[in-house]
Short mmCIF file of C-alpha atoms and ligand atoms in Angstrom, two decimals:
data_model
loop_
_atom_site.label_atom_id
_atom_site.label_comp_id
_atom_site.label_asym_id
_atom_site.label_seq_id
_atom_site.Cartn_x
_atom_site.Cartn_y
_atom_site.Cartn_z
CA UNK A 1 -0.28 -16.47 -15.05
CA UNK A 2 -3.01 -16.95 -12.15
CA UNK A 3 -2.66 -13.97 -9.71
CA UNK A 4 -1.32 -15.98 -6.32
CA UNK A 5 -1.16 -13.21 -3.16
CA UNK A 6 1.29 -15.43 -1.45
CA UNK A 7 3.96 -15.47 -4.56
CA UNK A 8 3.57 -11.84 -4.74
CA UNK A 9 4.56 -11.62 -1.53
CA UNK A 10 7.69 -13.91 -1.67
CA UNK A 11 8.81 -12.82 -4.90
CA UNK A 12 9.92 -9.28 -3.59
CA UNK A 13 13.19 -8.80 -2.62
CA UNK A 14 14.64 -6.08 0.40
CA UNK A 15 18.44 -6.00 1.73
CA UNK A 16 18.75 -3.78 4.60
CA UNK A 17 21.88 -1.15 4.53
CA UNK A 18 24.59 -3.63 5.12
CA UNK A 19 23.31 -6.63 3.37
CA UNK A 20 20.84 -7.81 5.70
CA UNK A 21 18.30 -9.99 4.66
CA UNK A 22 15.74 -8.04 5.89
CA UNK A 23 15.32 -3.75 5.30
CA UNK A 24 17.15 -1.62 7.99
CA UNK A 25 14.35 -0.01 10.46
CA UNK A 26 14.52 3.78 9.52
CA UNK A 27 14.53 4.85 13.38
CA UNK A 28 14.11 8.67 12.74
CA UNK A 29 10.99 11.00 12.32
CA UNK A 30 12.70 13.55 9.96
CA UNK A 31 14.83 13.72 7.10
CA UNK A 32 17.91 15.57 6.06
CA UNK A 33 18.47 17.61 2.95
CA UNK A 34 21.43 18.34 1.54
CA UNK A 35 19.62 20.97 -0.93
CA UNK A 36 17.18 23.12 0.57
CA UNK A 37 15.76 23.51 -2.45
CA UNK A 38 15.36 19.07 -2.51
CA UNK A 39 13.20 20.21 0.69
CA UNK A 40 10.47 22.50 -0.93
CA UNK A 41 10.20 20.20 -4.25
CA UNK A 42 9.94 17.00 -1.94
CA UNK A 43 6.70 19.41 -0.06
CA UNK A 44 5.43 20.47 -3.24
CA UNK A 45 5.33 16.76 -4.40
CA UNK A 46 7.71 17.63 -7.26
CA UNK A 47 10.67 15.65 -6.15
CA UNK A 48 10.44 11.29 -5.85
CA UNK A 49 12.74 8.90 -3.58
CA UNK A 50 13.50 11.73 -0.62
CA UNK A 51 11.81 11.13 2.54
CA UNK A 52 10.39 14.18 4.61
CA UNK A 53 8.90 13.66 7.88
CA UNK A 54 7.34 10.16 8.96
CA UNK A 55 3.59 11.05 9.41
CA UNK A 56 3.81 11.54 5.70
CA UNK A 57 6.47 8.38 4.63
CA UNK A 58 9.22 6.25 5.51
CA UNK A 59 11.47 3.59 4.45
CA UNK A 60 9.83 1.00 6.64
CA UNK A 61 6.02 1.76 6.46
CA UNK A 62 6.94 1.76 2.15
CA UNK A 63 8.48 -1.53 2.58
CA UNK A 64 5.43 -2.91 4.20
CA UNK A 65 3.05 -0.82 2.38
CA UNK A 66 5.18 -2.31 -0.87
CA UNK A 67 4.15 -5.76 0.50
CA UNK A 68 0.37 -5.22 0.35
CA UNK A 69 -0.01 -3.58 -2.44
CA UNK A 70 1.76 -7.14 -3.77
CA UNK A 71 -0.86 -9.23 -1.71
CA UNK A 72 -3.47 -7.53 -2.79
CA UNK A 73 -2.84 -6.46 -6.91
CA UNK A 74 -2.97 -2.73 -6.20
CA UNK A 75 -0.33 -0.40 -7.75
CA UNK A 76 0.33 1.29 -4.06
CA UNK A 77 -0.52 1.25 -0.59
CA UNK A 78 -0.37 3.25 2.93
CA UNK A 79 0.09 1.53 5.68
CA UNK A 80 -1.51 3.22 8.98
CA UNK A 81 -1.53 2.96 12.84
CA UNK A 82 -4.87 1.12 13.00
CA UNK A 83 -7.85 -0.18 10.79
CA UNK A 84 -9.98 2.22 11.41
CA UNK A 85 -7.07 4.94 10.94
CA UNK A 86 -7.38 3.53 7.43
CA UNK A 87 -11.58 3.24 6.94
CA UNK A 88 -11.98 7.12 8.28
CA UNK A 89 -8.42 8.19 5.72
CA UNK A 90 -10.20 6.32 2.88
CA UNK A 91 -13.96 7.40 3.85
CA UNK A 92 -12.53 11.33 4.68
CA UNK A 93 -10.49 11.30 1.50
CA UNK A 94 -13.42 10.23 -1.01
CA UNK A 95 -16.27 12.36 0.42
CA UNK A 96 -17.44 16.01 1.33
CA UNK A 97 -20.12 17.45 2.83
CA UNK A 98 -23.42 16.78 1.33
CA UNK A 99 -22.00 13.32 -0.32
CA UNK A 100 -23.69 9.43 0.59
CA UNK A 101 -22.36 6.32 1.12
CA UNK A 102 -24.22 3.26 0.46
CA UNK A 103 -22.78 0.42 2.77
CA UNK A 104 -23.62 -2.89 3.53
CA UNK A 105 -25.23 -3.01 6.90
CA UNK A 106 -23.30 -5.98 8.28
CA UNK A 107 -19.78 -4.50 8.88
CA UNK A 108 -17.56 -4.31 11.69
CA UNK A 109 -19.47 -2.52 14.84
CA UNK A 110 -16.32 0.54 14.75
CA UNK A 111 -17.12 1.55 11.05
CA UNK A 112 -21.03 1.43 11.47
CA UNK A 113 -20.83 3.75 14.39
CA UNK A 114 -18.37 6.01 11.95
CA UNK A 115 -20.47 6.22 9.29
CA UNK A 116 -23.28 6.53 11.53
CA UNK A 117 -22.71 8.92 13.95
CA UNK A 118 -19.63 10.39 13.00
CA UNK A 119 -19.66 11.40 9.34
CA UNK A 120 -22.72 12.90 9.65
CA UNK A 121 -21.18 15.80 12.18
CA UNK A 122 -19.38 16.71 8.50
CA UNK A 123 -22.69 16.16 6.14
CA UNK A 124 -21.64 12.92 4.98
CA UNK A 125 -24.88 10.88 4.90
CA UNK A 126 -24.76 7.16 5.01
CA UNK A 127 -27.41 4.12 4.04
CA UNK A 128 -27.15 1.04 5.52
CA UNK A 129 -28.60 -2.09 2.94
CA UNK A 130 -28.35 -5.77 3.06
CA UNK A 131 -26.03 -6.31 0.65
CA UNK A 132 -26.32 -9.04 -0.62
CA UNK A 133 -29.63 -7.70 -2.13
CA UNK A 134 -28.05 -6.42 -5.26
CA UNK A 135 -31.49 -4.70 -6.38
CA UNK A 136 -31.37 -2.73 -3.29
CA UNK A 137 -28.02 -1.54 -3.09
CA UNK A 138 -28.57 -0.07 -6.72
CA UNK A 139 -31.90 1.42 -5.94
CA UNK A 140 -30.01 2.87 -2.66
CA UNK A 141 -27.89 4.98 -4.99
CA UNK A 142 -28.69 8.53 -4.82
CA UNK A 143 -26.72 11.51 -7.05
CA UNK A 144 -25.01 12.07 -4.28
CA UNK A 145 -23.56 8.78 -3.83
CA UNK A 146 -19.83 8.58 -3.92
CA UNK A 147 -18.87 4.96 -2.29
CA UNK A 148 -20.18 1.63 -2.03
CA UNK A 149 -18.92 0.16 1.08
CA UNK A 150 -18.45 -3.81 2.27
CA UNK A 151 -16.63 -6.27 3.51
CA UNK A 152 -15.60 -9.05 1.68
CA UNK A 153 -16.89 -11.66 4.47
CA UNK A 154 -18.80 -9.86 6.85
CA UNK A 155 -18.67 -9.29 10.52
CA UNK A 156 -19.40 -11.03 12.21
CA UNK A 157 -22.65 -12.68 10.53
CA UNK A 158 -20.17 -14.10 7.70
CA UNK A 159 -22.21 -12.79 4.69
CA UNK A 160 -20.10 -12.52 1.17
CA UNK A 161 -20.32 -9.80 -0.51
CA UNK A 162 -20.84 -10.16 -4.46
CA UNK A 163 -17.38 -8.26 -5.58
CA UNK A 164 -17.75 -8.75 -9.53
CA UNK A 165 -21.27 -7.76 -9.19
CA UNK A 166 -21.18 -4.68 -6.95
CA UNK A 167 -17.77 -3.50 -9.19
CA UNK A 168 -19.92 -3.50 -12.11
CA UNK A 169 -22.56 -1.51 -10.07
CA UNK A 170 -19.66 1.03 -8.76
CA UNK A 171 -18.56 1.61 -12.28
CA UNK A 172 -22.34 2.39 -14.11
CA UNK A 173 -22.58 4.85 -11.37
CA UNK A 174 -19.11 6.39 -11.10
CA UNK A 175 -18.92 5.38 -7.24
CA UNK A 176 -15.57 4.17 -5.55
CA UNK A 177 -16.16 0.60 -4.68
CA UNK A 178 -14.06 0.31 -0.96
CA UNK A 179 -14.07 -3.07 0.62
CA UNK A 180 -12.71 -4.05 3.84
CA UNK A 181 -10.68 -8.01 3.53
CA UNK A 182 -10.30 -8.06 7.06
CA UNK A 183 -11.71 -11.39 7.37
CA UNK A 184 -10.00 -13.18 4.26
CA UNK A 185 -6.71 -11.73 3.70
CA UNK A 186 -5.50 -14.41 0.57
CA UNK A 187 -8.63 -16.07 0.31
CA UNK A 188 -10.23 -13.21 -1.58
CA UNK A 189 -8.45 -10.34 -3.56
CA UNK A 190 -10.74 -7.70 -4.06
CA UNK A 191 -8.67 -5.58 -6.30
CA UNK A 192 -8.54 -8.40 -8.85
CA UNK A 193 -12.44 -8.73 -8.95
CA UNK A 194 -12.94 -5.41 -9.45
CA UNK A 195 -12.91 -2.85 -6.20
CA UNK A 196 -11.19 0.09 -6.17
CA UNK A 197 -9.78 0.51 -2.96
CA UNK A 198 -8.94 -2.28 -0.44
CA UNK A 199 -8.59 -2.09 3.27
CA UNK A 200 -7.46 -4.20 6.00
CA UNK A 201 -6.98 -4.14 9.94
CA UNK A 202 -3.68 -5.43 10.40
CA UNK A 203 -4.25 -5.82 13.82
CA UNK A 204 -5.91 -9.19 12.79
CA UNK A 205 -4.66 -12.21 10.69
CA UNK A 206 -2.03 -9.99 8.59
CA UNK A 207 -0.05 -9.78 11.97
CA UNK A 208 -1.09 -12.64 13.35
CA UNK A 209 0.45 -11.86 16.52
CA UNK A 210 -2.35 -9.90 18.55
CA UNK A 211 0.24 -7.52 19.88
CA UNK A 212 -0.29 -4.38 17.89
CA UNK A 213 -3.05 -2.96 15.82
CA UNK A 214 -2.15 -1.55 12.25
CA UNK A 215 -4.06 -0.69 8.74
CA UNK A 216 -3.62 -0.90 5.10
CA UNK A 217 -5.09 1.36 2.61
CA UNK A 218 -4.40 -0.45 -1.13
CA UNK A 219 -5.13 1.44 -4.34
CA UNK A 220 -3.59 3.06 -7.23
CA UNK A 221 -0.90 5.36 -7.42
CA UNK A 222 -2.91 8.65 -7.23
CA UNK A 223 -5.40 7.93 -4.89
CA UNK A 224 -2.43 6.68 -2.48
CA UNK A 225 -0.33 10.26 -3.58
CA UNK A 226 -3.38 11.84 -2.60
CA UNK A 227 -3.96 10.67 1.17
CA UNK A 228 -0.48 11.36 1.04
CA UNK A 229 -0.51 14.96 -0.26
CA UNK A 230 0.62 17.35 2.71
CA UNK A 231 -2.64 19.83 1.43
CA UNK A 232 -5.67 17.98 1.76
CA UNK A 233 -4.68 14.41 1.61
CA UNK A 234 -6.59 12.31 4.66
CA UNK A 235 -3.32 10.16 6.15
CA UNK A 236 -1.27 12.95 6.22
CA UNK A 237 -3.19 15.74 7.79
CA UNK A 238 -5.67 13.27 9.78
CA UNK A 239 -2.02 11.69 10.84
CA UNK A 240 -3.02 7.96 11.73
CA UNK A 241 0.68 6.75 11.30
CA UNK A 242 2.06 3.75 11.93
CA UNK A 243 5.83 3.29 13.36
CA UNK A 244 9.18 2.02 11.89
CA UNK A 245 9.66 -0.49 14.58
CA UNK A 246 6.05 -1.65 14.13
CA UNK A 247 5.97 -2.49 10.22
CA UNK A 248 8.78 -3.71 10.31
CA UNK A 249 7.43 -6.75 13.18
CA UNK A 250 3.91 -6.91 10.88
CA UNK A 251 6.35 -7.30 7.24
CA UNK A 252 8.04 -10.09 9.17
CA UNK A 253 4.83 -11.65 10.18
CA UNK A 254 3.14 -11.66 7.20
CA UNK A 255 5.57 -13.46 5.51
CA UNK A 256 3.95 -16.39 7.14
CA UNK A 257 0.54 -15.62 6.64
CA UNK A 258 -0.20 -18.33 3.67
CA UNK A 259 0.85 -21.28 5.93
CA UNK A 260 -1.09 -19.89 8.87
CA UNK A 261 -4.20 -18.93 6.71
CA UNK A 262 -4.07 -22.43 5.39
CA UNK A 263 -4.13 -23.61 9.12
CA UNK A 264 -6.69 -21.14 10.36
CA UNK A 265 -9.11 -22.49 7.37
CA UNK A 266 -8.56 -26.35 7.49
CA UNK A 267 -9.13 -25.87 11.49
CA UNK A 268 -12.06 -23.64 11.18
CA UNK A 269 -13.62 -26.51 8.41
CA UNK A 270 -13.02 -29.52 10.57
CA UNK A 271 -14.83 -27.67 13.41
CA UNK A 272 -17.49 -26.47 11.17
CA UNK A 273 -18.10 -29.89 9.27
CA UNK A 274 -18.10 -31.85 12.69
CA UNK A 275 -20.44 -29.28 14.71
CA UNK A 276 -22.83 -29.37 12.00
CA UNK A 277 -23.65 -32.98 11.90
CA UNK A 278 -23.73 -33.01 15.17
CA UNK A 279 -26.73 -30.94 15.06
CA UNK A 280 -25.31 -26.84 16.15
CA UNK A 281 -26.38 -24.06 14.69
CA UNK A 282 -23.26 -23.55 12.83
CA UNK A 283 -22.41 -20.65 10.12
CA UNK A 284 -19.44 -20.74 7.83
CA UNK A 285 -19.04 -20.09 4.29
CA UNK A 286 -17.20 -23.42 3.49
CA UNK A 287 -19.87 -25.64 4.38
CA UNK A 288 -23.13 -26.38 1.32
CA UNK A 289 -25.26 -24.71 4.07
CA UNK A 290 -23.90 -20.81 4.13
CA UNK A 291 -26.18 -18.91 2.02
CA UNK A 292 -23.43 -17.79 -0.37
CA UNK A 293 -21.45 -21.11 -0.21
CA UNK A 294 -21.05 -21.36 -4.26
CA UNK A 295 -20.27 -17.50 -4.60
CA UNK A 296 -17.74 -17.67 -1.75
CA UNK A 297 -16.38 -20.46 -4.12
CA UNK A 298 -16.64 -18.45 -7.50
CA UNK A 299 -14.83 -15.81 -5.68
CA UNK A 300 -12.18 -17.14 -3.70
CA UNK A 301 -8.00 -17.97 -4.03
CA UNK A 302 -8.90 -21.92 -3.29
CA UNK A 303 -5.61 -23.21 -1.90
CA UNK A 304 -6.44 -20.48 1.23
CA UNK A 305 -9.54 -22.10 1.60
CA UNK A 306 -12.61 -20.57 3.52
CA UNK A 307 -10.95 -18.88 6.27
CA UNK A 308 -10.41 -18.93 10.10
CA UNK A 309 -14.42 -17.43 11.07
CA UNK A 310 -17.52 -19.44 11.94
CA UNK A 311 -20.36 -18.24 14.38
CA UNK A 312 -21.98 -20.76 16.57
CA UNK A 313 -25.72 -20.12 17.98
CA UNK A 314 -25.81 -20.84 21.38
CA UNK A 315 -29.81 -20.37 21.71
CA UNK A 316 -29.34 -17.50 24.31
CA UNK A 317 -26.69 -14.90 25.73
CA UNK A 318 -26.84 -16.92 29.11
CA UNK A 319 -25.68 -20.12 27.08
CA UNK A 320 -23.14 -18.17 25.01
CA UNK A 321 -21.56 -16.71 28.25
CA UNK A 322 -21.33 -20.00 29.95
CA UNK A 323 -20.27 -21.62 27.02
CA UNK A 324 -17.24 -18.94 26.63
CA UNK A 325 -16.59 -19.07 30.28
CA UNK A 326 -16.35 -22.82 30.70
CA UNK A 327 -13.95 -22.66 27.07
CA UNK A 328 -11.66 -20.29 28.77
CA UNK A 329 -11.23 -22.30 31.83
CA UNK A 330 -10.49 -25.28 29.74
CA UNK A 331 -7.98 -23.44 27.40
CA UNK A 332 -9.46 -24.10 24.20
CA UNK A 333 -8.93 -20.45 23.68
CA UNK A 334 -9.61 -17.04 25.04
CA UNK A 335 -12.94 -14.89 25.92
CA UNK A 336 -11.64 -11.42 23.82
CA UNK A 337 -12.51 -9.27 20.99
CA UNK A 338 -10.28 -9.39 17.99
CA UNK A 339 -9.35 -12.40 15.16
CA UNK A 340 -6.16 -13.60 14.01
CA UNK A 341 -4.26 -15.07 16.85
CA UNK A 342 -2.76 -18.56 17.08
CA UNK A 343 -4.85 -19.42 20.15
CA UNK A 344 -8.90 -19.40 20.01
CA UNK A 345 -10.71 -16.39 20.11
CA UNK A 346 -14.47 -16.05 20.91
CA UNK A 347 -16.73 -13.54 21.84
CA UNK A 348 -20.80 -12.67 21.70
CA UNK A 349 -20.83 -9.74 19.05
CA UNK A 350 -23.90 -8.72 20.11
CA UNK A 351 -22.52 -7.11 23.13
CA UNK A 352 -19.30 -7.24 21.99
CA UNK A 353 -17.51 -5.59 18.64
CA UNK A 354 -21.41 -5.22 17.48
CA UNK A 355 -22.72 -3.70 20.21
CA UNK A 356 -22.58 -0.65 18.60
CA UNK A 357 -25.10 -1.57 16.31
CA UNK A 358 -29.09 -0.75 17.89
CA UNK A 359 -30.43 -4.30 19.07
CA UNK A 360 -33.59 -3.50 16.81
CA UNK A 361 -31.12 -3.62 13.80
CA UNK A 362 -29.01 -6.42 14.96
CA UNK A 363 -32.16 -8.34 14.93
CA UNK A 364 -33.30 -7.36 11.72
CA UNK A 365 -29.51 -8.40 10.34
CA UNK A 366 -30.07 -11.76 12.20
CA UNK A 367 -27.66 -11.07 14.77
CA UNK A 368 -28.98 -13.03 17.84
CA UNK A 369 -28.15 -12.84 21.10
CA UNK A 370 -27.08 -16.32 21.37
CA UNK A 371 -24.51 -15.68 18.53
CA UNK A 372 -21.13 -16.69 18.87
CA UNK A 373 -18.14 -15.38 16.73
CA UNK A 374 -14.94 -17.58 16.49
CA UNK A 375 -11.85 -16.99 15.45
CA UNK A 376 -10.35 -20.41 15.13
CA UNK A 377 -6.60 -20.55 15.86
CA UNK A 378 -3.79 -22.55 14.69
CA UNK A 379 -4.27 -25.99 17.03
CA UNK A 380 -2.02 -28.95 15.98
CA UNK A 381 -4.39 -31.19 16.90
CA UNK A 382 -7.70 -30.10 15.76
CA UNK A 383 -9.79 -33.86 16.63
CA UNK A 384 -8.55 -33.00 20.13
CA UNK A 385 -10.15 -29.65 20.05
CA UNK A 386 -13.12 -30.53 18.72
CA UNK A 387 -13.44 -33.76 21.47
CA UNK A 388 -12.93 -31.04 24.05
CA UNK A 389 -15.16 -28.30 22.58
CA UNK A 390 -18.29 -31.04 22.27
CA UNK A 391 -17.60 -31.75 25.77
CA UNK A 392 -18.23 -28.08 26.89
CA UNK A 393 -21.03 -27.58 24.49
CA UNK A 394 -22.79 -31.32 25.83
CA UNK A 395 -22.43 -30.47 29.24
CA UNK A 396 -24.27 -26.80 29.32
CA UNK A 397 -27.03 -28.19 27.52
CA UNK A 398 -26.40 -26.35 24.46
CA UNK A 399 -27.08 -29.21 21.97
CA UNK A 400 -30.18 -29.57 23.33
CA UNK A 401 -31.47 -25.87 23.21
CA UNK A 402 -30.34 -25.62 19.56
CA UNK A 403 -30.34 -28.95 17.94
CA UNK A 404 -32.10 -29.14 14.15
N1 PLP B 1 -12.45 -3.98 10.02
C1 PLP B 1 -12.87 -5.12 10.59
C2 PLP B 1 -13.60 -6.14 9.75
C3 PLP B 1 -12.63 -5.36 11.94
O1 PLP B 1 -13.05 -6.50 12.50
C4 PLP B 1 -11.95 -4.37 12.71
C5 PLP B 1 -11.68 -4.55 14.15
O2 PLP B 1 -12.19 -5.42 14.79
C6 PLP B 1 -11.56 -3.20 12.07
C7 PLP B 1 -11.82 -3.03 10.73
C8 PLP B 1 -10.86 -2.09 12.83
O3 PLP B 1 -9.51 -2.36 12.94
P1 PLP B 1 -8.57 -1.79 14.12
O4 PLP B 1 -9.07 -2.37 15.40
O5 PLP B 1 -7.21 -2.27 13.72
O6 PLP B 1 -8.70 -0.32 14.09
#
């Protein structure tokens, strides 16, 4: 049978305590034993099914983490208090000092500044490669090499990474093959093309709701157990946990998520298609002009389509702020950072959730200043959008600065 995220997801099946139909919130940070001797197996890791102390599980954060391990075709997950709580568990958990990560240089602006000028503090060395230059990223690979690093669609330039390819790459090497599916939660299951570990900010489409942040952490059973482990594992002793009250909002959310990804991509395409015969400098991977168009489409889950991100080039930051500004007013959506909501979002990533990134290598990426990142949200009416949108864009002058 064809792996389908959303089925896995609706085929589970919770009760809470009295026969609710969803799972009782656990509302409590510690545990009772009747044994005390239950207690020190359940520390040691010898005892299964008894709950300890929330930083380490709980009923709730297993029900979602349960729930993305389905999405995604991973054997377990750990659910966390934010994305990046996740990318520094997984990144802290799978290297020591004197280890190197090979990651693709177009990733979200947080993680490049951790790998850049955090991990090093511990000896953790890190090179950044284009990659979809598949040469490159194996002749980046040093003996000290432990992960390759990506994200499945790139922020914010939209690049795809190559999962089948870079999996076989991982595995001649013995490296752990980590990619972030921030940006394409359905669309593309990384796990089932071959990456070992899969990450997500739930703070983004998974919750949908923009009113909490949240992480995922998929993978198999012992790498889970051992971010888990009370010793030395990463979640537990870094302590990035999420709470009760919070996964249990995000598990009800994400129920949804196939009929709003569905939305967020046929929106996002209409946009896309129109802007680009009108002339704008338009990026997204569902239209024949994205670079990686055709491996997009030998990679994705096709009934989610190509997701809710394109980038417009507004020919100069002046433009793009105007442009944003005079959106805002008109409520076609809102000038803020993040992706996932059912309103609009845009924002210039170049001083925005890229800034981190030197402007010497945002230019080199082909990050311009003009750029424009859009998260496209869940409008009913997506001609009337558009009408309004070419209306902003005609009357600043964009069209004319960056017509082709
Ligand atoms: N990964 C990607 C692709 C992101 O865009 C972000 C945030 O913007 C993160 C990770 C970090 O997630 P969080 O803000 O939930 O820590």
């Amino acid at each position: 049978m064809e792996f389908n995220p959303a089925d896995n997801i609706q085929d589970l099946q919770y009760f809470g305590e009295f026969g609710g139909v969803n799972p009782s919130i656990s509302d409590s940070s510690t545990y009772t034993f009747i044994a005390a001797k239950s207690m020190m197996d359940t520390f040691e890791g010898n005892l299964e099914g008894c709950y300890l102390y929330s930083r380490h599980s709980s009923p709730s954060n297993l029900y979602l983490g349960q729930a993305l391990a389905a999405m995604e075709g991973t054997e377990a997950a750990n659910v966390s208090a934010s994305g990046m709580g996740a990318i520094s568990s997984v990144l802290l958990q799978l290297c020591s000092q004197g280890d190197h990560i090979v990651s693709s240089r177009t990733i979200y602006g947080g993680t490049y500044a951790f790998l850049k000028n955090f991990t090093p503090k511990f000896g953790i060395e890190t090179s950044f490669i284009d990659i979809t230059d598949l040469e490159k990223v194996e002749a980046s690979i040093t003996k000290n090499t432990k992960i390759l690093y990506c994200e499945s669609v790139s922020n914010p330039l939209l690049e795809i990474a190559d999962i089948k390819a870079l999996s076989k790459i991982a595995k001649a090497h013995n490296l752990a093959l980590v990619v972030d599916n921030t940006f394409s939660p359905l669309q593309i299951s990384p796990a089932v093309l071959g990456a070992d570990v899969v990450i997500h900010s739930l703070t983004k489409f998974i919750n949908g709701t923009s009113d909490t942040v949240g992480g995922v952490i998929c993978g198999s059973n012992d790498f889970i157990d051992s971010l888990r482990n009370v010793n030395d594992g990463a979640s537990m002793l870094l302590g990035p946990v999420m709470d009760s009250f919070r996964s249990a909002s995000i598990l009800k959310n994400l129920r949804t998520l196939h009929i709003r990804m569905k939305k967020h991509s046929e929106n996002a395409l209409y946009l896309a298609q129109r802007f680009e015969q009108d002339g704008y400098k338009i990026m997204y991977p569902g239209l024949k002009s994205h670079p990686q168009h055709e491996l997009y489409k030998s990679l994705y889950n096709q009934e989610y389509g190509f997701g809710g991100l394109l980038t417009l080039d507004a020919g100069s930051l002046e433009k793009a702020d105007d442009l944003m500004e005079l959106m805002q007013e008109r409520n076609l959506g809102y000038l803020a950072v993040s992706l996932g909501f059912y309103k609009t979002l845009f924002n210039a990533p170049g001083t925005a959730t890229s800034s981190e990134i030197p402007v010497e290598e945002q230019k080199t990426m082909g990050l311009t200043d003009g750029l424009i990142r859009f998260s496209i949200g869940l409008d009913n009416d997506i001609e009337r959008t558009y009408q309004d949108m070419k209306y902003c864009l005609e009357s600043l002058g964009v069209a004319t600065l960056v017509k082709i």
